[in-house]
Tab-separated table of C-alpha atoms in Angstrom:
chain	number	residue	atom	x	y	z
A	1	MET	CA	19.430	-104.708	110.714
A	2	PRO	CA	17.172	-105.074	107.634
A	3	ASP	CA	16.386	-108.480	106.153
A	4	ILE	CA	18.784	-109.581	103.410
A	5	ALA	CA	17.716	-111.536	100.340
A	6	VAL	CA	20.508	-113.125	98.316
A	7	ASP	CA	19.857	-114.791	94.960
A	8	TYR	CA	22.623	-117.379	95.247
A	9	GLU	CA	21.187	-119.192	92.236
A	10	LEU	CA	22.106	-116.125	90.152
A	11	LEU	CA	25.564	-115.930	91.754
A	12	TYR	CA	26.146	-119.610	91.041
A	13	ASP	CA	25.068	-119.101	87.420
A	14	VAL	CA	27.414	-116.102	87.056
A	15	ALA	CA	30.258	-118.241	88.443
A	16	LYS	CA	29.604	-120.914	85.821
A	17	GLN	CA	29.447	-118.309	83.052
A	18	ALA	CA	32.723	-116.729	84.208
A	19	ARG	CA	34.453	-120.115	84.058
A	20	SER	CA	32.948	-120.818	80.641
A	21	LEU	CA	34.231	-117.472	79.362
A	22	LYS	CA	37.662	-118.245	80.820
A	23	GLU	CA	37.776	-121.464	78.803
A	24	GLN	CA	36.896	-119.528	75.655
A	25	VAL	CA	39.665	-116.998	76.311
A	26	GLN	CA	42.116	-119.822	77.023
A	27	GLU	CA	41.120	-121.456	73.748
A	28	ALA	CA	41.797	-118.202	71.911
A	29	ARG	CA	45.201	-117.791	73.589
A	30	THR	CA	46.498	-121.329	73.064
A	31	HIS	CA	45.101	-122.012	69.601
A	32	THR	CA	46.286	-119.297	67.265
A	33	PRO	CA	44.344	-119.614	63.977
A	34	ASP	CA	46.484	-120.653	60.984
A	35	ALA	CA	44.268	-119.559	58.142
A	36	SER	CA	45.748	-119.511	54.646
A	37	ALA	CA	46.346	-116.394	52.602
A	38	GLU	CA	43.550	-117.501	50.307
A	39	ASP	CA	41.121	-117.567	53.284
A	40	LEU	CA	42.067	-114.072	54.422
A	41	GLY	CA	42.647	-112.492	51.039
A	42	SER	CA	46.381	-111.647	51.295
A	43	PRO	CA	49.625	-112.801	52.931
A	44	GLY	CA	49.740	-109.493	54.853
A	45	ALA	CA	46.384	-110.192	56.518
A	46	ARG	CA	47.551	-113.648	57.545
A	47	THR	CA	50.661	-112.170	59.194
A	48	ALA	CA	48.641	-109.444	60.926
A	49	VAL	CA	46.244	-111.981	62.450
A	50	ARG	CA	49.103	-114.099	63.792
A	51	GLN	CA	50.854	-111.029	65.241
A	52	TYR	CA	47.608	-109.963	66.923
A	53	TYR	CA	47.375	-113.235	68.828
A	54	VAL	CA	51.075	-113.146	69.754
A	55	ARG	CA	50.922	-109.550	71.050
A	56	TRP	CA	47.703	-110.051	73.009
A	57	ARG	CA	48.605	-113.423	74.502
A	58	GLY	CA	49.609	-111.814	77.816
A	59	ALA	CA	46.350	-109.865	78.019
A	60	PHE	CA	44.411	-113.067	77.361
A	61	ARG	CA	46.289	-114.834	80.160
A	62	ASP	CA	45.551	-111.935	82.544
A	63	SER	CA	41.869	-112.110	81.613
A	64	GLU	CA	41.852	-115.846	82.307
A	65	GLU	CA	43.217	-115.257	85.817
A	66	LYS	CA	40.669	-112.532	86.560
A	67	LEU	CA	37.770	-114.607	85.250
A	68	ASP	CA	38.980	-117.565	87.298
A	69	LYS	CA	39.084	-115.439	90.483
A	70	LEU	CA	35.683	-113.932	89.681
A	71	GLY	CA	34.187	-117.383	89.172
A	72	GLU	CA	35.711	-118.618	92.442
A	73	LEU	CA	34.414	-115.583	94.354
A	74	TYR	CA	30.833	-115.917	93.129
A	75	ASP	CA	30.970	-119.687	93.518
A	76	ASN	CA	32.088	-119.459	97.168
A	77	VAL	CA	29.534	-116.790	98.036
A	78	ALA	CA	26.702	-118.710	96.361
A	79	LYS	CA	27.604	-121.981	98.098
A	80	GLY	CA	28.044	-120.211	101.447
A	81	TRP	CA	24.562	-118.705	101.309
A	82	PHE	CA	23.109	-121.983	100.031
A	83	ASP	CA	24.633	-123.873	102.973
A	84	TRP	CA	23.195	-121.301	105.390
A	85	ASP	CA	19.747	-121.830	103.863
A	86	ALA	CA	20.228	-125.607	103.730
A	87	ARG	CA	21.079	-125.796	107.437
A	88	HIS	CA	17.792	-124.138	108.386
A	89	ALA	CA	15.806	-126.076	105.779
A	90	LYS	CA	17.236	-129.354	107.117
A	91	ALA	CA	16.319	-128.516	110.730
A	92	ALA	CA	12.796	-127.428	109.776
A	93	ASN	CA	12.186	-130.448	107.549
A	94	GLU	CA	13.448	-132.934	110.126
A	95	GLN	CA	11.241	-131.293	112.736
A	96	GLY	CA	8.257	-131.692	110.400
A	97	ALA	CA	9.214	-135.300	109.741
A	98	ALA	CA	9.493	-135.985	113.488
A	99	ILE	CA	6.045	-134.497	114.107
A	100	ALA	CA	4.591	-136.600	111.259
A	101	ALA	CA	6.215	-139.750	112.676
A	102	ASP	CA	4.880	-139.076	116.189
A	103	LEU	CA	1.430	-138.332	114.801
A	104	TRP	CA	1.426	-141.640	112.904
A	105	LYS	CA	2.487	-143.526	116.040
A	106	GLY	CA	-0.439	-142.051	117.967
A	107	GLN	CA	-2.903	-142.816	115.173
A	108	LYS	CA	-1.544	-146.359	114.774
A	109	SER	CA	-1.800	-146.993	118.517
A	110	ALA	CA	-5.414	-145.767	118.539
A	111	TRP	CA	-6.250	-147.923	115.512
A	112	ASP	CA	-4.640	-151.057	116.985
A	113	THR	CA	-6.437	-150.559	120.296
A	114	TRP	CA	-9.746	-150.093	118.485
A	115	GLN	CA	-9.227	-153.229	116.410
A	116	LYS	CA	-8.527	-155.196	119.583
A	117	LEU	CA	-11.728	-153.907	121.203
A	118	VAL	CA	-13.733	-154.815	118.093
A	119	ALA	CA	-12.224	-158.309	118.069
A	120	GLU	CA	-13.212	-158.721	121.725
A	121	GLY	CA	-16.747	-157.550	120.992
A	122	LYS	CA	-16.328	-154.470	123.163
A	123	ALA	CA	-16.712	-151.893	120.373
A	124	ASP	CA	-19.032	-151.317	117.415
A	125	PRO	CA	-17.050	-151.826	114.165
A	126	ASN	CA	-19.452	-149.459	112.372
A	127	ASP	CA	-19.047	-146.576	114.827
A	128	PRO	CA	-18.573	-143.424	112.650
A	129	ASP	CA	-16.306	-141.953	115.336
A	130	ALA	CA	-13.958	-144.923	115.300
A	131	PRO	CA	-10.231	-144.255	114.747
A	132	LYS	CA	-9.100	-144.281	111.123
A	133	ASN	CA	-6.487	-146.627	109.727
A	134	PRO	CA	-3.357	-144.418	109.358
A	135	GLY	CA	-1.946	-146.646	106.630
A	136	ASP	CA	1.747	-147.361	106.197
A	137	ARG	CA	4.377	-145.670	108.306
A	138	PRO	CA	5.565	-142.428	106.620
A	139	ALA	CA	9.025	-142.980	105.134
A	140	ALA	CA	9.704	-139.564	103.590
A	141	TRP	CA	8.880	-135.920	104.174
A	142	THR	CA	9.409	-133.428	101.321
A	143	THR	CA	8.995	-129.650	101.227
A	144	GLN	CA	9.720	-127.034	98.572
A	145	ASP	CA	10.292	-123.337	99.220
A	146	ALA	CA	9.179	-120.392	97.110
A	147	THR	CA	12.457	-120.299	95.150
A	148	GLY	CA	12.288	-123.944	94.050
A	149	ASN	CA	14.700	-125.488	96.573
A	150	THR	CA	13.605	-129.001	97.620
A	151	THR	CA	14.271	-130.658	100.983
A	152	THR	CA	13.610	-134.368	101.508
A	153	THR	CA	13.982	-136.317	104.756
A	154	THR	CA	13.874	-140.116	104.472
A	155	TYR	CA	13.500	-142.579	107.360
A	156	THR	CA	14.555	-146.232	107.479
A	157	TYR	CA	13.561	-148.618	110.262
A	158	ASP	CA	14.766	-151.835	111.842
A	159	GLY	CA	11.421	-153.151	113.034
A	160	ASP	CA	9.989	-150.308	115.113
A	161	ARG	CA	13.423	-148.775	115.744
A	162	LEU	CA	14.517	-145.794	113.666
A	163	SER	CA	17.810	-146.880	112.093
A	164	SER	CA	18.717	-143.950	109.826
A	165	VAL	CA	17.672	-140.494	108.689
A	166	THR	CA	18.812	-138.932	105.411
A	167	THR	CA	18.100	-135.303	104.557
A	168	THR	CA	18.988	-133.816	101.167
A	169	VAL	CA	18.574	-130.178	100.158
A	170	THR	CA	18.741	-129.450	96.415
A	171	SER	CA	18.578	-126.001	94.843
A	172	LYS	CA	16.967	-125.415	91.459
A	173	SER	CA	20.431	-124.912	89.920
A	174	GLY	CA	21.746	-128.218	91.262
A	175	LEU	CA	23.585	-127.243	94.462
A	176	THR	CA	23.221	-130.095	96.945
A	177	SER	CA	23.710	-130.595	100.664
A	178	THR	CA	23.100	-134.025	102.166
A	179	GLU	CA	23.443	-135.753	105.528
A	180	THR	CA	22.835	-139.346	106.625
A	181	THR	CA	22.745	-140.326	110.290
A	182	THR	CA	22.754	-143.991	111.278
A	183	PHE	CA	21.551	-144.975	114.766
A	184	GLN	CA	22.585	-148.070	116.713
A	185	PRO	CA	20.448	-149.814	119.376
A	186	ASP	CA	22.862	-148.740	122.149
A	187	GLY	CA	22.231	-145.022	121.455
A	188	THR	CA	25.423	-144.375	119.488
A	189	TYR	CA	25.277	-142.877	116.013
A	190	GLU	CA	27.395	-141.903	113.028
A	191	SER	CA	26.579	-138.998	110.746
A	192	ARG	CA	28.127	-138.310	107.333
A	193	SER	CA	27.409	-135.101	105.435
A	194	THR	CA	28.569	-133.163	102.390
A	195	ASP	CA	27.804	-129.459	102.039
A	196	GLY	CA	27.315	-127.386	98.901
A	197	ALA	CA	31.037	-126.671	98.590
A	198	GLY	CA	32.009	-130.346	98.854
A	199	ASN	CA	33.337	-130.228	102.430
A	200	GLN	CA	32.765	-133.574	104.155
A	201	THR	CA	31.947	-134.054	107.830
A	202	VAL	CA	31.920	-137.289	109.828
A	203	SER	CA	30.390	-137.161	113.323
A	204	ASN	CA	30.175	-139.816	116.014
A	205	GLY	CA	28.314	-139.592	119.288
A	206	ARG	CA	25.740	-140.908	121.682
A	207	SER	CA	22.172	-139.709	121.988
A	208	THR	CA	19.667	-140.488	124.744
A	209	THR	CA	16.038	-139.382	124.781
A	210	THR	CA	13.851	-139.299	127.900
A	211	ASP	CA	10.047	-139.028	127.764
A	212	GLU	CA	8.883	-136.531	130.382
A	213	PRO	CA	5.570	-136.980	132.275
A	214	ASP	CA	4.087	-133.931	130.502
A	215	GLY	CA	4.798	-135.446	127.048
A	216	ARG	CA	7.952	-133.495	126.266
A	217	LYS	CA	11.076	-135.244	125.047
A	218	THR	CA	14.511	-134.369	126.459
A	219	THR	CA	17.447	-135.442	124.299
A	220	THR	CA	21.058	-135.359	125.469
A	221	ASN	CA	23.718	-135.718	122.813
A	222	THR	CA	27.518	-135.866	123.016
A	223	PHE	CA	29.526	-135.749	119.796
A	224	THR	CA	32.876	-135.443	118.040
A	225	SER	CA	33.030	-134.420	114.391
A	226	THR	CA	35.774	-133.911	111.835
A	227	THR	CA	35.305	-131.767	108.733
A	228	THR	CA	37.658	-132.196	105.785
A	229	ASP	CA	37.573	-129.384	103.256
A	230	THR	CA	38.228	-129.721	99.535
A	231	ASP	CA	41.943	-128.993	100.141
A	232	GLY	CA	42.235	-131.815	102.677
A	233	LYS	CA	42.470	-129.549	105.762
A	234	LYS	CA	40.753	-130.927	108.849
A	235	THR	CA	38.772	-129.209	111.602
A	236	THR	CA	37.621	-131.113	114.697
A	237	THR	CA	34.701	-130.167	116.931
A	238	SER	CA	33.579	-131.878	120.134
A	239	GLY	CA	30.799	-131.015	122.538
A	240	GLY	CA	27.272	-131.769	123.629
A	241	THR	CA	23.662	-130.707	123.161
A	242	THR	CA	20.631	-130.808	125.421
A	243	SER	CA	17.310	-130.368	123.606
A	244	VAL	CA	13.730	-130.259	124.892
A	245	PHE	CA	10.994	-130.895	122.312
A	246	ASN	CA	7.221	-130.709	122.718
A	247	PRO	CA	5.703	-132.894	119.966
A	248	GLN	CA	2.237	-131.504	120.694
A	249	THR	CA	3.163	-127.896	119.864
A	250	GLY	CA	6.374	-128.246	117.852
A	251	GLU	CA	8.221	-125.992	120.318
A	252	ARG	CA	11.892	-126.819	120.857
A	253	THR	CA	14.712	-125.356	122.940
A	254	SER	CA	18.311	-126.532	122.798
A	255	ARG	CA	21.750	-125.562	124.051
A	256	THR	CA	24.990	-126.760	122.480
A	257	THR	CA	28.481	-126.254	123.867
A	258	TYR	CA	31.510	-127.087	121.757
A	259	THR	CA	35.232	-126.663	121.192
A	260	THR	CA	36.633	-126.395	117.664
A	261	THR	CA	40.280	-126.843	116.673
A	262	GLY	CA	41.547	-126.299	113.156
A	263	PRO	CA	42.888	-123.759	110.649
A	264	ASP	CA	41.367	-120.286	110.400
A	265	LYS	CA	40.758	-118.544	107.062
A	266	ASN	CA	44.492	-117.735	106.881
A	267	GLY	CA	45.519	-121.333	107.564
A	268	LYS	CA	46.702	-120.645	111.137
A	269	GLU	CA	45.781	-123.250	113.748
A	270	ARG	CA	43.314	-121.932	116.339
A	271	THR	CA	40.927	-123.105	119.070
A	272	VAL	CA	37.450	-121.646	119.526
A	273	LYS	CA	34.936	-122.372	122.289
A	274	GLY	CA	31.290	-121.752	121.586
A	275	THR	CA	27.672	-122.084	122.628
A	276	ILE	CA	24.519	-122.209	120.506
A	277	ASP	CA	21.123	-121.479	122.072
A	278	THR	CA	18.153	-122.222	119.814
A	279	THR	CA	14.418	-121.821	120.266
A	280	VAL	CA	11.635	-122.840	117.878
A	281	ASP	CA	8.163	-121.539	118.722
A	282	ASP	CA	4.799	-123.146	118.004
A	283	LYS	CA	4.668	-121.422	114.604
A	284	GLY	CA	8.012	-122.870	113.531
A	285	HIS	CA	9.914	-119.578	113.911
A	286	GLU	CA	13.509	-120.266	114.896
A	287	THR	CA	15.888	-117.972	116.779
A	288	SER	CA	19.499	-119.013	117.248
A	289	THR	CA	22.246	-117.259	119.229
A	290	THR	CA	25.826	-118.419	118.655
A	291	VAL	CA	28.691	-117.148	120.817
A	292	GLU	CA	32.276	-118.048	119.869
A	293	ILE	CA	35.239	-117.138	122.078
A	294	LYS	CA	38.880	-117.203	120.993
A	295	SER	CA	41.881	-118.013	123.175
A	296	ASP	CA	42.523	-114.304	123.884
A	297	GLY	CA	38.990	-113.786	125.226
A	298	SER	CA	37.673	-111.915	122.194
A	299	GLY	CA	34.745	-113.258	120.263
A	300	THR	CA	31.570	-112.880	118.272
A	301	LYS	CA	27.861	-113.253	118.926
A	302	THR	CA	25.572	-114.025	115.998
A	303	VAL	CA	21.808	-113.842	116.392
A	304	GLU	CA	19.758	-115.398	113.599
A	305	GLY	CA	16.035	-114.745	113.758
A	306	PRO	CA	12.970	-115.726	111.745
A	307	GLY	CA	12.969	-114.762	108.086
A	308	GLY	CA	16.762	-114.740	107.806
A	309	ARG	CA	17.245	-111.675	110.029
A	310	THR	CA	20.815	-111.727	111.342
A	311	GLU	CA	22.808	-109.539	113.741
A	312	LYS	CA	26.492	-109.948	114.484
A	313	TRP	CA	28.138	-108.561	117.615
A	314	VAL	CA	31.853	-108.431	118.516
A	315	SER	CA	33.687	-107.962	121.807
A	316	SER	CA	37.258	-107.970	123.069
A	317	SER	CA	35.968	-109.417	126.355
A	318	ALA	CA	33.485	-111.978	125.090
A	319	ASP	CA	34.706	-114.480	127.684
A	320	LYS	CA	33.187	-112.167	130.340
A	321	ASP	CA	30.062	-111.551	128.214
A	322	THR	CA	30.759	-107.802	128.227
A	323	GLY	CA	31.679	-105.034	125.795
A	324	TRP	CA	29.441	-106.217	122.961
A	325	ARG	CA	29.035	-103.850	120.029
A	326	LEU	CA	27.000	-104.331	116.886
A	327	GLU	CA	29.256	-104.922	113.910
A	328	SER	CA	28.528	-102.568	111.000
C-alpha cells in the first residue's frame, strides 16, 4: 500500500470555514432586513426583498444543515489523523526524553566520581580528559516536525525519583493532545489524557522496571483505563504490557494484551480482545501490529510501519489467526 499524506491542518481549517459560513447563512435566515422604501427606492422593492427572504428561508435552513454536517465531517477526520500522528509523536518524544535522562545520569555519575577522586587527591583536576559537568538535570524535551507540529515532554522529580511526565502535542492550527502520568513510590501510577477531539481518558496501573545484567530495562505494566467521549459515553480497557528497552541503542520491543468493553460506532455495546506488538529499531523506526478480535471470532490486523505506511487485514477467523485478507 502506498504511503498516505493527509493535510489535516487544511481539513481542520475547512471545517472552521464551513461553520463560519453556516453562521452567516443562519444570520441571513433569521434576520430579514427591514430597509425602508427610501433606502431601496420604492415600496415594491421593499416588498420584493422581504418576499425573497421568506421564500428562501427553507433553502437557507437546508444549507445550514449541510454546512454543519460538512464541518463535522472534516473536523472529525482532521482530529482523527492528528491523534494518529500525536500518538506516534508522543512515543518518539518520550523515548528521546528517556534516552536524554539516562545519558545525564551516566554523565552525572562520572562527574561525581571524578570530583570525589580529585578531592581525595587521586586524580589530576586539570586532566583534559576529565569528565565534564553535565549541568542541571534535563526537565524538558521538545521536538518539532516538518509541518510545524510541536511535541514537548516535561519531567518533574521528587528528589531523584521521577514523579510525573507530561507530554503535549500541538499542531500549527491549535489542535492539542496532552497526557500527564503521575508515579507513586510503590510503582502505581495514574494517567490523565485529552485527545484532539476532547475525549478524556483516565488510566490507573502498576509499573515495575527491572535492570538486566546486559543493561537492558524490562518494564511490566498492568492497567485499567476509562475513556469518556464528548457525548459522555464510556469505554473501559484493561490489560498489560511487557516492554524491553535498550538505552544504549534506543531499540525497544513491547507486547500489550487488552480487553475493551464499550459502545461501537453505532452505539451497540461490544467486547474486543486485542494484542499490540511494537518494535523500535536503533534508527527510531517503529513498526506496530495490532490484532483485535470480536466475540464472534472475526477481527482485524493493522500493521503500521515507518513513515506512516499502514496495512489493514480482515478475517472471519481471526481468533485462529487464519483467513487474513488485505482490505482494499
